[in-house]
């Protein structure tokens, strides 16, 4: 369990974008939150793992765009994000590991409407390989689905992102 606090940024308070008909709101109050998380991880005999986590985040004074897109407001009441995350990893060889993670999130404003921009489904698949003693490379594919716009009114398109990475140990 943890408490959180997020003060509005200088831009959120005083930003002035006349060309976009958008201005900050100097009356914004800080967001305050309480989060809870309970998880378990189990190690498999082959070096792999499986994990399951339940989470809940309660936010008071959520900072969000107003209905006319012209500024920001504090959403009255408590907005809630809650869900489950499942993760697993498994070695294919002593140098290659596969991983997967899936998160289901139910996110709502205090009035029960969907909280915008939070995907309901988030799936990540990955592979990492120790190419040599110093070189590691990996690829992940992340897919997010069932997101709403900032107001929780219109569906946003699903999307997939592929990331590739490599790291080389230069030593001391």
Tab-separated table of C-alpha atoms in Angstrom, residues 16-152:
chain	number	residue	atom	x	y	z
A	16	UNK	CA	-0.763	29.551	-22.716
A	17	UNK	CA	-1.242	28.143	-26.210
A	18	UNK	CA	-3.411	30.731	-27.952
A	19	UNK	CA	-2.903	29.102	-31.368
A	20	UNK	CA	-4.584	25.955	-29.997
A	21	UNK	CA	-7.168	27.820	-27.856
A	22	UNK	CA	-5.712	26.152	-24.745
A	23	UNK	CA	-4.595	27.693	-21.468
A	24	UNK	CA	-3.449	26.316	-18.148
A	25	UNK	CA	-5.565	26.503	-15.013
A	26	UNK	CA	-3.884	28.259	-12.046
A	27	UNK	CA	-6.629	26.922	-9.733
A	28	UNK	CA	-5.694	23.253	-10.126
A	29	UNK	CA	-5.278	21.296	-6.896
A	30	UNK	CA	-2.722	18.483	-6.483
A	31	UNK	CA	-3.755	14.913	-7.181
A	32	UNK	CA	-3.660	12.628	-4.140
A	33	UNK	CA	-3.757	8.869	-4.415
A	34	UNK	CA	-3.772	5.607	-2.529
A	35	UNK	CA	-2.523	2.466	-4.233
A	36	UNK	CA	-2.701	-1.173	-3.240
A	37	UNK	CA	-0.900	-4.091	-4.810
A	38	UNK	CA	-0.769	-7.762	-3.927
A	39	UNK	CA	1.266	-10.172	-5.971
A	40	UNK	CA	2.909	-13.551	-5.968
A	41	UNK	CA	5.747	-14.966	-8.033
A	42	UNK	CA	6.625	-18.631	-8.392
A	43	UNK	CA	9.969	-19.915	-9.625
A	44	UNK	CA	9.834	-22.884	-11.965
A	45	UNK	CA	12.377	-25.688	-11.918
A	46	UNK	CA	13.754	-24.726	-15.321
A	47	UNK	CA	14.648	-21.173	-14.208
A	48	UNK	CA	11.408	-19.645	-15.433
A	49	UNK	CA	8.879	-17.702	-13.389
A	50	UNK	CA	5.150	-17.041	-13.295
A	51	UNK	CA	3.644	-14.085	-11.465
A	52	UNK	CA	0.187	-12.736	-10.726
A	53	UNK	CA	-0.532	-9.277	-9.292
A	54	UNK	CA	-3.799	-7.551	-8.362
A	55	UNK	CA	-3.722	-3.755	-8.134
A	56	UNK	CA	-5.950	-0.805	-7.293
A	57	UNK	CA	-5.200	2.930	-7.578
A	58	UNK	CA	-7.608	5.533	-6.154
A	59	UNK	CA	-6.983	9.151	-7.250
A	60	UNK	CA	-8.668	12.235	-5.804
A	61	UNK	CA	-8.557	15.525	-7.765
A	62	UNK	CA	-7.456	13.793	-10.957
A	63	UNK	CA	-6.119	16.411	-13.410
A	64	UNK	CA	-7.811	16.016	-16.808
A	65	UNK	CA	-8.763	18.017	-19.894
A	66	UNK	CA	-12.056	19.887	-19.612
A	67	UNK	CA	-15.033	19.161	-21.884
A	68	UNK	CA	-14.142	21.914	-24.373
A	69	UNK	CA	-10.455	20.925	-24.665
A	70	UNK	CA	-9.578	24.512	-23.682
A	71	UNK	CA	-7.998	23.882	-20.276
A	72	UNK	CA	-7.577	21.422	-17.428
A	73	UNK	CA	-9.775	20.684	-14.424
A	74	UNK	CA	-9.720	18.567	-11.286
A	75	UNK	CA	-12.163	15.690	-11.689
A	76	UNK	CA	-14.408	15.628	-8.622
A	77	UNK	CA	-14.518	12.466	-6.529
A	78	UNK	CA	-12.277	9.416	-6.634
A	79	UNK	CA	-11.155	7.947	-9.956
A	80	UNK	CA	-10.168	4.272	-9.786
A	81	UNK	CA	-7.854	2.059	-11.829
A	82	UNK	CA	-7.837	-1.597	-10.867
A	83	UNK	CA	-6.975	-4.864	-12.463
A	84	UNK	CA	-4.802	-7.932	-12.758
A	85	UNK	CA	-1.411	-8.541	-14.300
A	86	UNK	CA	0.014	-11.903	-15.278
A	87	UNK	CA	3.648	-12.387	-16.223
A	88	UNK	CA	5.836	-15.317	-17.156
A	89	UNK	CA	9.349	-15.962	-18.357
A	90	UNK	CA	10.996	-19.163	-19.498
A	91	UNK	CA	14.496	-19.976	-20.678
A	92	UNK	CA	14.592	-21.629	-24.088
A	93	UNK	CA	18.329	-22.285	-23.794
A	94	UNK	CA	20.952	-21.076	-21.339
A	95	UNK	CA	21.277	-17.924	-23.502
A	96	UNK	CA	17.694	-17.255	-24.720
A	97	UNK	CA	14.683	-16.296	-22.588
A	98	UNK	CA	11.069	-15.765	-23.633
A	99	UNK	CA	8.749	-13.497	-21.632
A	100	UNK	CA	5.081	-12.548	-21.671
A	101	UNK	CA	2.933	-10.156	-19.668
A	102	UNK	CA	-0.766	-9.360	-19.842
A	103	UNK	CA	-2.552	-6.622	-17.894
A	104	UNK	CA	-6.306	-6.120	-17.633
A	105	UNK	CA	-7.240	-2.665	-16.305
A	106	UNK	CA	-10.668	-1.327	-15.396
A	107	UNK	CA	-10.362	2.464	-15.120
A	108	UNK	CA	-13.249	4.772	-14.249
A	109	UNK	CA	-13.879	8.316	-13.112
A	110	UNK	CA	-15.911	8.887	-9.947
A	111	UNK	CA	-19.115	9.162	-12.033
A	112	UNK	CA	-18.550	5.673	-13.480
A	113	UNK	CA	-17.516	6.756	-16.989
A	114	UNK	CA	-14.410	5.148	-18.471
A	115	UNK	CA	-11.171	6.916	-17.700
A	116	UNK	CA	-9.617	8.041	-20.958
A	117	UNK	CA	-6.327	6.907	-22.458
A	118	UNK	CA	-5.986	3.830	-20.213
A	119	UNK	CA	-5.972	0.591	-22.243
A	120	UNK	CA	-8.191	-2.172	-20.922
A	121	UNK	CA	-5.873	-4.815	-22.446
A	122	UNK	CA	-2.064	-4.626	-22.566
A	123	UNK	CA	-0.053	-7.583	-23.895
A	124	UNK	CA	3.750	-7.719	-24.171
A	125	UNK	CA	5.769	-10.591	-25.637
A	126	UNK	CA	9.549	-10.624	-25.629
A	127	UNK	CA	12.690	-12.572	-26.364
A	128	UNK	CA	16.148	-11.788	-25.003
A	129	UNK	CA	19.378	-13.464	-26.069
A	130	UNK	CA	22.885	-13.404	-24.636
A	131	UNK	CA	24.600	-13.271	-28.036
A	132	UNK	CA	28.118	-13.318	-26.537
A	133	UNK	CA	29.675	-12.813	-23.122
A	134	UNK	CA	29.310	-9.057	-23.564
A	135	UNK	CA	26.472	-8.614	-26.093
A	136	UNK	CA	22.778	-8.966	-25.202
A	137	UNK	CA	19.947	-8.348	-27.689
A	138	UNK	CA	16.196	-8.418	-27.402
A	139	UNK	CA	12.892	-7.768	-29.131
A	140	UNK	CA	9.528	-6.965	-27.521
A	141	UNK	CA	6.117	-6.637	-29.111
A	142	UNK	CA	3.554	-4.597	-27.134
A	143	UNK	CA	-0.130	-4.462	-28.079
A	144	UNK	CA	-2.668	-2.186	-26.379
A	145	UNK	CA	-6.391	-2.484	-27.002
A	146	UNK	CA	-9.703	-0.965	-25.912
A	147	UNK	CA	-8.671	2.603	-25.064
A	148	UNK	CA	-11.041	5.533	-24.900
A	149	UNK	CA	-10.294	9.178	-25.736
A	150	UNK	CA	-9.450	11.614	-22.938
A	151	UNK	CA	-13.160	11.980	-22.056
A	152	UNK	CA	-14.008	8.279	-22.067
